[in-house]
Amino acid sequence: MEPSSSFGKFFYFSYFAVGSYLAKSLLDQVGSLPLHLLYSTVEVQSHDDAYNYLLFWLTKQRFNESKNRLIASTSLSSGLDYFSEDSDDGEFDDMLDAEASDAEWKASLSNTRQLLWSPSEGIHYFRYGGRCLALTREIEERGAMLYTRTDKLRISCLGWDASILKQLLLEARVEYSQKEKGKTVIYRGAKRSYDNDFYWARSTARPARPLSTVILDHEEKTAFIQDVQQYLHPSTMRWYSDRGIPYRRGYLFYGPPGTGKSSLAFAAAGFLGLNVYILDLNATQLTEDALAQLFQELPRRCLVLLEDIDTNEVTSRRSDESKKKRKGNNKISLSALLNTIDGVAAQEGRVLVMTTNHQENLDPALIRPGRVDYQIEFKLANRNLMMQMFQNLFRDVLPSIDSHLEDNETDTLLLTSTAEKVPLLPAADHALIRPESPEVDMEQLAATFAEKIPELTFSPAEIQGYLLCHKSSPLDAIAHVESWGEKTLEEKKKKDTERESKEEDKNSMKDKAKKDKKGKKGKKGKKGKKGKKGKKGKKGKKGKKEKESKD
């Protein structure tokens, strides 16, 4: 029977404490008696995601409010992230409502985070499901640094039946998953400071990006999503297994920077409910063993993202002079990388996405069929893409231009792309109307905008950056886009010239160093020959003298 009064609760917990003491006394007297005959225990390590589930659940329980031994923190995450003061995972942040007042918004600029209360180190008793449970929290120091601590949570109950403990952890997992519903969790390959091992560290949980926000050819985007969906279907795994085909799928996104390669990967992961695992192949301390271990620890359903693989010298195209086993700064060879991706012991069930700015620089062995099954080219913005971006950004915001412009001015604005001047509206006069308003044809505005920019010149990221500067006024965006384009092109040419100049200087310095090295070698060779010749001459003279003395 569950005690209702304070005295009843005190009596109940006293009974549990006395029982624990008697059990310990019995154990001291009968040293051979195993402890598991008295208690059922579940232990959770801080490097496991289950730690997140349990600690999050504990912070939300009412019994935690009455505890007098607590730990205050602003971030609760597994592993080393738990002790990070500037963790940017945003897991437990209070989110401001869209209708928040200016005062709330200004207060949020201070970046203060909600205080979270969790049980401190030691033993804590609480009730769950009509049973009295004990929570033991242990914090172990592995070195002098704060970030080398590890945390253990242990839940125990009297008796042999651990079903109540499993039920608690299952409830904690469900609550945690509900909190992350609609979010994409991102993990990054990181190195632990206390044992130098690599592991998947939770980085952040961001709202899933809608596929509609990725500006790409509709047919190409649909074909890619359908291909991944078909691959992840349970029947596909059986189909692969029945035919003895490794259950893996690889994708290559290639094209200029800022064209949406990583954006499509994140949007696809959010749409399909996959977590994203990002690995930097240029990490200086990443070894072949660590790479293999990281891939072995991947869950079956996930998206692995290798960004900018062309920047790693291991993956670059081999020349005739470098057919040998190559290694980058991080001690990873090409053969080790290929075996990790699709070797005999390679993990199955994951989706591998590689991105590159220069497909032509990649080693053919890396992107051959079987390792890369599907390739998508991302191009600079064409007219159709620019129109899509314009309509997507301004779909909910339009200025009412009829009240400010004469009919002939409106016609000039909408129909003439070469107009020298476009009437601008004061910011205070901008009014919000629905996109379907007959006052403005959004498609016509988008076409006017796209006609003012040369095709295949700017990346979608550059155009989006410009549009965001005029997010409340499509007319201003149209009016200033030509001058922005000219200025941006001038800056690009200037940067290209500077880069070419630096490359020329670098190459000339290399050539000079080679000549100097060659010159030193030549001098050394001449000196050596001269020395040998001198020695030979001396030896000859000495021999002649000896011969004469004998005679």
XYZ file of C-alpha atoms in Angstrom:
551
model
C 0.000 0.000 0.000
C 1.432 3.396 -0.996
C 1.926 5.766 1.956
C 0.116 9.070 1.571
C 1.175 11.079 4.617
C 4.610 12.538 5.275
C 4.987 10.179 8.245
C 4.103 7.245 6.015
C 6.715 8.247 3.454
C 9.313 8.667 6.195
C 8.465 5.232 7.560
C 8.611 3.702 4.067
C 12.050 5.097 3.239
C 13.303 4.258 6.732
C 12.209 0.688 6.095
C 14.164 0.674 2.826
C 17.257 2.115 4.530
C 17.046 -0.420 7.374
C 16.622 -3.196 4.830
C 19.701 -1.997 2.970
C 21.690 -1.882 6.210
C 20.589 -5.395 7.184
C 21.465 -6.654 3.714
C 24.925 -5.100 3.990
C 25.397 -6.615 7.458
C 24.365 -9.999 6.124
C 26.802 -9.602 3.268
C 29.602 -8.759 5.708
C 28.828 -11.873 7.752
C 28.434 -14.154 4.752
C 31.177 -12.953 2.462
C 30.442 -15.515 -0.222
C 26.853 -14.312 -0.746
C 26.617 -12.609 -4.188
C 25.220 -9.067 -4.111
C 22.962 -9.680 -7.131
C 20.833 -12.022 -5.002
C 19.674 -9.008 -2.981
C 19.461 -6.204 -5.556
C 18.645 -5.673 -9.207
C 20.726 -2.915 -10.792
C 20.955 -1.150 -14.145
C 24.066 0.947 -14.838
C 24.261 3.672 -17.486
C 27.608 5.075 -18.669
C 27.968 8.750 -19.568
C 29.323 8.007 -23.058
C 26.070 6.265 -24.057
C 22.881 7.915 -25.327
C 20.915 6.126 -22.596
C 22.593 8.542 -20.181
C 20.828 11.403 -21.979
C 17.491 9.602 -21.705
C 17.769 8.951 -17.977
C 19.197 12.313 -16.935
C 16.589 14.178 -18.971
C 13.842 12.089 -17.339
C 15.235 12.788 -13.852
C 15.245 16.565 -14.404
C 11.542 16.445 -15.261
C 10.381 14.485 -12.177
C 8.602 16.208 -9.290
C 10.543 14.299 -6.650
C 13.693 16.034 -7.908
C 12.318 19.387 -6.692
C 12.362 18.285 -3.042
C 15.980 17.101 -3.061
C 18.529 19.122 -1.100
C 21.610 17.799 -2.958
C 21.533 18.920 -6.570
C 23.783 19.787 -9.501
C 22.945 22.972 -11.404
C 23.889 23.099 -15.086
C 22.830 24.639 -18.375
C 23.492 21.606 -20.567
C 22.802 17.922 -20.108
C 24.471 15.699 -22.676
C 26.296 12.417 -22.783
C 30.044 12.041 -22.509
C 32.310 15.048 -22.280
C 29.608 17.390 -23.551
C 27.899 17.213 -20.165
C 30.586 19.437 -18.676
C 30.728 21.846 -21.592
C 29.631 25.347 -20.639
C 29.235 26.549 -24.217
C 27.542 23.507 -25.677
C 25.442 24.568 -28.619
C 23.167 21.575 -28.801
C 20.137 23.595 -27.687
C 18.528 20.465 -26.280
C 17.023 22.034 -23.200
C 16.837 25.677 -24.212
C 13.599 27.535 -23.732
C 12.363 28.342 -27.204
C 10.825 31.779 -27.699
C 7.357 31.719 -29.182
C 6.789 33.397 -32.526
C 4.556 35.933 -30.754
C 7.141 36.729 -28.057
C 7.298 40.324 -26.907
C 10.197 42.651 -27.705
C 11.284 42.457 -24.061
C 11.552 38.668 -24.277
C 13.428 38.917 -27.532
C 15.909 41.454 -26.128
C 16.407 39.307 -23.038
C 17.213 36.323 -25.235
C 20.093 38.234 -26.839
C 22.100 37.794 -23.654
C 22.229 34.077 -24.539
C 21.348 33.057 -20.998
C 20.153 29.482 -20.699
C 17.705 27.851 -18.365
C 19.151 26.309 -15.213
C 18.639 22.566 -14.985
C 18.631 20.630 -11.722
C 19.758 17.023 -11.467
C 20.646 14.784 -8.485
C 24.167 15.292 -7.149
C 26.834 12.657 -6.589
C 25.812 10.009 -4.077
C 22.703 7.910 -3.339
C 19.152 9.239 -3.767
C 15.898 7.386 -3.022
C 12.651 7.904 -4.929
C 9.433 6.102 -5.746
C 8.368 4.892 -9.165
C 5.491 2.600 -10.078
C 4.727 1.897 -6.422
C 8.296 0.698 -5.774
C 11.141 2.338 -3.885
C 14.223 2.754 -6.060
C 17.743 3.966 -5.345
C 19.699 6.206 -7.725
C 23.479 6.224 -7.353
C 25.481 8.833 -9.200
C 29.253 8.470 -9.470
C 31.579 11.059 -10.995
C 35.048 9.737 -11.702
C 38.079 11.959 -12.203
C 40.360 10.679 -14.982
C 42.824 13.534 -14.868
C 43.488 17.064 -13.710
C 41.280 18.636 -16.369
C 37.575 19.260 -15.845
C 36.758 17.769 -19.226
C 38.226 14.384 -18.320
C 35.449 13.465 -15.884
C 33.102 10.575 -16.537
C 29.680 10.044 -15.048
C 27.787 6.878 -14.091
C 24.128 6.510 -13.162
C 23.005 3.358 -11.386
C 19.366 2.509 -10.554
C 18.658 -0.296 -8.086
C 15.672 -2.016 -6.504
C 15.264 -4.763 -3.920
C 14.618 -8.209 -5.342
C 15.537 -10.196 -8.413
C 12.990 -8.713 -10.795
C 14.521 -5.844 -12.822
C 11.406 -5.253 -14.954
C 10.581 -2.020 -13.082
C 14.034 -0.643 -13.976
C 13.635 -1.574 -17.642
C 10.205 0.059 -17.647
C 11.686 3.286 -16.241
C 14.416 3.425 -18.896
C 11.899 2.704 -21.647
C 9.708 5.566 -20.410
C 12.751 7.860 -20.299
C 13.646 6.913 -23.865
C 10.114 7.593 -25.117
C 10.002 11.015 -23.423
C 13.402 11.906 -24.842
C 12.416 10.837 -28.356
C 9.251 12.934 -28.114
C 11.410 15.933 -27.250
C 13.482 15.362 -30.385
C 10.548 14.688 -32.664
C 10.940 16.686 -35.857
C 14.665 17.263 -35.250
C 17.794 15.980 -36.945
C 20.476 14.907 -34.477
C 24.037 15.490 -35.663
C 27.080 13.581 -34.418
C 30.720 14.338 -35.189
C 33.792 12.162 -34.982
C 35.790 13.467 -32.014
C 38.716 12.430 -29.855
C 38.369 11.859 -26.125
C 40.995 13.685 -24.085
C 41.463 11.038 -21.404
C 42.058 7.925 -23.548
C 42.734 9.402 -27.041
C 40.047 7.184 -28.589
C 37.736 8.507 -31.309
C 33.982 8.314 -30.778
C 30.775 9.797 -32.151
C 30.129 12.914 -30.050
C 26.659 14.408 -30.131
C 26.996 17.865 -31.675
C 23.529 19.363 -32.001
C 19.849 18.668 -32.619
C 18.373 21.050 -35.166
C 14.832 21.248 -36.574
C 14.471 19.060 -39.661
C 14.909 21.111 -42.813
C 11.966 20.894 -45.236
C 12.864 19.489 -48.638
C 11.021 22.370 -50.267
C 13.711 24.777 -49.015
C 16.402 22.986 -51.049
C 16.384 24.622 -54.465
C 17.201 21.871 -56.952
C 15.615 20.496 -60.086
C 12.328 18.951 -58.901
C 12.697 15.721 -60.876
C 16.288 15.217 -59.746
C 15.423 15.884 -56.107
C 12.424 13.535 -56.225
C 14.456 10.781 -57.883
C 17.134 11.028 -55.187
C 14.651 10.875 -52.285
C 12.821 7.930 -53.850
C 16.125 6.105 -54.332
C 17.055 6.520 -50.644
C 13.534 5.573 -49.521
C 13.617 2.403 -51.583
C 17.054 1.506 -50.212
C 15.923 1.941 -46.581
C 12.758 -0.142 -46.998
C 12.924 -3.439 -45.010
C 12.101 -5.490 -48.104
C 15.173 -4.052 -49.864
C 17.475 -5.375 -47.150
C 16.038 -8.876 -47.625
C 16.369 -8.525 -51.395
C 20.073 -7.616 -51.073
C 20.661 -10.462 -48.612
C 18.947 -13.104 -50.778
C 21.171 -12.197 -53.708
C 24.410 -11.894 -51.728
C 24.813 -8.179 -52.462
C 26.319 -5.954 -49.718
C 23.551 -3.779 -48.287
C 25.180 -0.378 -48.793
C 24.401 2.755 -50.783
C 26.735 5.616 -51.676
C 26.012 9.061 -53.129
C 28.279 11.789 -54.499
C 27.177 15.436 -54.599
C 29.530 17.556 -56.692
C 29.530 21.157 -57.850
C 30.770 24.664 -56.957
C 30.673 25.879 -53.334
C 27.344 27.222 -52.077
C 25.148 25.215 -54.450
C 23.293 23.237 -51.763
C 25.156 19.933 -51.505
C 25.206 19.708 -47.707
C 21.732 21.267 -47.523
C 20.231 18.415 -49.539
C 21.952 15.853 -47.297
C 20.528 17.431 -44.118
C 17.069 17.871 -45.647
C 16.997 14.235 -46.794
C 18.043 13.072 -43.314
C 15.259 15.114 -41.724
C 12.668 13.874 -44.209
C 13.647 10.225 -43.701
C 14.132 10.466 -39.925
C 17.866 9.684 -40.010
C 20.592 10.975 -37.718
C 23.627 12.527 -39.410
C 27.199 11.423 -38.644
C 29.850 13.850 -39.912
C 33.508 12.873 -40.178
C 36.407 15.138 -41.119
C 38.977 13.058 -42.988
C 41.519 15.859 -42.497
C 41.565 15.465 -38.704
C 45.294 15.330 -37.949
C 45.071 12.604 -35.292
C 42.627 10.358 -37.149
C 44.258 6.974 -37.771
C 43.210 4.005 -39.896
C 42.206 2.041 -36.799
C 40.152 4.972 -35.498
C 38.441 5.337 -38.884
C 37.504 1.651 -38.947
C 36.277 1.811 -35.341
C 34.077 4.845 -36.026
C 32.408 3.137 -38.988
C 31.897 -0.039 -36.958
C 30.046 1.958 -34.286
C 27.564 3.443 -36.773
C 23.928 2.437 -36.286
C 22.263 0.526 -39.112
C 19.978 3.386 -40.166
C 21.889 6.654 -40.440
C 23.402 9.099 -42.917
C 27.205 9.420 -42.960
C 28.415 12.720 -44.409
C 31.980 13.185 -45.682
C 32.234 16.821 -46.752
C 34.776 18.293 -49.185
C 36.605 15.032 -49.747
C 38.628 16.626 -52.549
C 40.568 18.625 -49.927
C 42.185 15.427 -48.610
C 45.336 14.438 -50.502
C 44.535 10.748 -49.998
C 41.378 10.949 -52.122
C 42.928 13.022 -54.922
C 43.592 11.561 -58.363
C 46.821 9.562 -58.533
C 49.513 10.571 -60.982
C 51.894 8.188 -62.718
C 54.609 9.121 -60.225
C 52.535 8.348 -57.124
C 51.182 4.848 -57.561
C 52.491 3.885 -54.154
C 50.441 3.733 -50.957
C 49.702 7.345 -50.100
C 48.938 8.797 -46.722
C 47.715 12.231 -45.753
C 48.595 14.263 -42.700
C 46.249 12.085 -40.652
C 48.004 8.769 -41.433
C 45.090 7.348 -43.454
C 45.861 5.562 -46.709
C 43.527 5.374 -49.684
C 43.293 1.591 -49.406
C 42.242 1.863 -45.738
C 39.538 4.389 -46.625
C 38.208 2.204 -49.449
C 38.141 -0.891 -47.221
C 36.275 1.052 -44.546
C 33.642 2.149 -47.060
C 32.983 -1.176 -48.780
C 35.411 -3.794 -47.477
C 34.457 -7.238 -46.180
C 34.049 -5.916 -42.623
C 32.359 -2.636 -43.648
C 29.162 -1.642 -41.866
C 25.906 -2.216 -43.778
C 22.603 -0.366 -43.756
C 23.990 3.160 -43.687
C 23.608 5.882 -46.320
C 26.956 7.393 -47.327
C 26.983 10.892 -48.838
C 30.223 12.482 -50.039
C 30.440 16.085 -51.220
C 33.130 17.681 -53.353
C 33.735 20.922 -55.208
C 35.976 19.222 -57.783
C 34.834 15.809 -58.944
C 37.587 15.685 -61.556
C 40.248 15.714 -58.815
C 38.974 12.570 -57.077
C 40.632 9.199 -57.446
C 38.506 7.004 -59.773
C 38.748 4.123 -57.285
C 36.861 6.192 -54.699
C 33.853 6.936 -56.890
C 33.558 3.753 -58.921
C 30.165 1.929 -58.994
C 29.708 -0.074 -55.824
C 31.166 2.689 -53.693
C 29.242 5.533 -55.293
C 25.952 4.347 -56.773
C 24.331 7.712 -57.486
C 25.818 11.071 -58.480
C 24.122 14.474 -58.491
C 25.647 17.562 -60.072
C 24.913 20.917 -58.428
C 25.250 23.913 -60.714
C 25.329 27.669 -60.318
C 21.962 29.393 -60.332
C 20.057 29.445 -63.623
C 17.003 31.597 -64.300
C 14.484 28.996 -63.153
C 16.336 28.413 -59.879
C 16.546 32.155 -59.161
C 12.800 32.478 -59.706
C 12.148 29.609 -57.294
C 14.340 31.220 -54.638
C 12.616 34.579 -55.023
C 9.120 33.079 -54.775
C 10.082 30.863 -51.848
C 11.501 33.745 -49.812
C 8.704 36.228 -50.490
C 5.758 33.821 -50.496
C 4.322 35.376 -47.306
C 5.523 38.963 -47.646
C 4.455 41.320 -50.407
C 4.245 45.115 -50.530
C 0.975 46.573 -51.694
C 2.293 48.495 -54.630
C -0.984 49.662 -56.119
C -1.430 52.306 -53.422
C 2.029 53.751 -54.074
C 2.682 53.337 -57.780
C 0.836 54.600 -60.804
C -0.392 52.021 -63.291
C 2.271 52.885 -65.835
C 5.008 52.625 -63.181
C 3.687 49.228 -62.124
C 3.674 48.003 -65.703
C 7.230 49.247 -66.159
C 8.340 47.461 -63.007
C 6.752 44.129 -63.868
C 7.231 43.929 -67.604
C 10.455 45.785 -68.346
C 13.593 44.128 -67.097
C 15.881 46.867 -68.417
C 14.266 49.778 -66.604
C 16.925 52.147 -65.281
C 15.021 53.085 -62.138
C 12.443 51.242 -60.097
C 10.320 53.287 -57.672
C 11.161 52.350 -54.095
C 8.768 52.381 -51.177
C 9.522 53.680 -47.684
C 9.921 50.839 -45.201
C 7.021 52.170 -43.140
C 4.691 51.946 -46.155
C 5.271 48.238 -46.720
C 2.085 46.331 -46.017
C 1.636 42.586 -45.635
C -0.801 40.925 -48.000
C -1.405 37.329 -48.980
C 0.526 35.903 -51.948
C -2.694 35.177 -53.791
C -3.600 38.897 -53.837
C -4.538 40.072 -57.353
C -2.557 43.287 -56.799
C 0.785 41.660 -57.586
C 1.777 38.726 -59.779
C 4.511 37.001 -57.773
C 5.680 34.934 -60.741
C 6.100 38.085 -62.797
C 8.112 39.737 -60.037
C 10.327 36.654 -59.790
C 10.874 36.655 -63.557
C 11.860 40.330 -63.459
C 14.345 39.610 -60.691
C 15.876 36.633 -62.516
C 16.287 38.576 -65.769
C 18.484 41.146 -64.045
C 21.139 38.570 -63.074
C 23.334 36.640 -65.523
C 22.730 32.887 -65.465
C 25.260 30.367 -64.132
C 27.330 33.126 -62.532
C 26.316 33.176 -58.869
C 25.766 30.336 -56.423
C 22.376 29.862 -54.727
C 24.066 30.729 -51.406
C 25.194 34.111 -52.774
C 21.734 34.929 -54.121
C 20.079 33.837 -50.894
C 22.444 36.062 -48.913
C 21.440 39.023 -51.064
C 17.704 38.301 -50.804
C 17.917 38.040 -47.016
C 19.139 41.642 -46.929
C 15.793 42.631 -48.501
C 13.534 39.994 -46.954
C 10.752 42.501 -46.209
C 10.694 44.149 -49.634
C 10.781 42.269 -52.946
C 10.745 45.609 -54.793
C 13.962 46.701 -53.107
C 15.481 43.321 -53.952
C 14.654 43.856 -57.631
C 15.839 47.465 -57.619
C 19.312 46.835 -56.229
C 20.140 43.409 -57.666
C 21.997 44.683 -60.750
C 24.363 46.879 -58.739
C 24.887 44.010 -56.283
C 25.745 41.653 -59.143
C 28.297 44.047 -60.651
C 29.924 44.678 -57.271
C 30.083 40.961 -56.453
C 31.669 40.125 -59.821
C 34.319 42.825 -59.316
C 35.155 41.419 -55.879
C 35.389 37.906 -57.340
C 37.766 39.059 -60.089
C 39.906 40.853 -57.517
C 40.099 37.740 -55.330
C 40.911 35.550 -58.340
C 43.716 37.912 -59.344
C 45.142 37.900 -55.820
C 44.932 34.117 -55.645
C 46.661 33.697 -59.008
C 49.375 36.110 -57.910
C 49.944 34.146 -54.699
C 50.083 30.873 -56.631
C 52.627 32.337 -59.056
C 54.776 33.559 -56.162
C 54.484 30.169 -54.504
C 55.453 28.332 -57.698
C 58.379 30.658 -58.345
C 59.639 30.091 -54.795
C 59.366 26.334 -55.327
C 61.287 26.567 -58.613
C 63.957 28.677 -56.939
C 64.265 26.181 -54.092
C 64.623 23.330 -56.602
C 67.341 25.219 -58.513
C 69.207 26.012 -55.299
C 68.989 22.377 -54.249
C 70.191 21.248 -57.659
C 73.046 23.760 -57.543
C 74.169 22.541 -54.124
C 74.058 18.954 -55.368
C 76.190 19.892 -58.382
C 78.792 21.670 -56.247
C 78.881 18.754 -53.845
C 79.362 16.327 -56.734
C 82.216 18.357 -58.249
C 83.855 18.689 -54.870
C 83.607 14.939 -54.352
C 85.116 14.178 -57.754
C 87.906 16.663 -57.166
C 88.664 15.120 -53.795
C 88.758 11.629 -55.238
C 91.004 12.809 -58.045
C 93.366 14.487 -55.574
C 93.530 11.407 -53.413
C 94.187 9.278 -56.458
C 97.005 11.632 -57.538
C 98.627 11.627 -54.129
C 98.362 7.868 -53.983
C 100.079 7.629 -57.373
C 102.924 9.938 -56.381
C 103.420 8.043 -53.140
C 103.592 4.760 -55.034
C 106.206 6.125 -57.433
C 108.374 7.347 -54.549
C 108.214 3.960 -52.849
C 109.187 2.239 -56.095
C 112.194 4.567 -56.609
C 113.432 3.987 -53.058
C 113.270 0.214 -53.586
C 115.282 0.486 -56.776
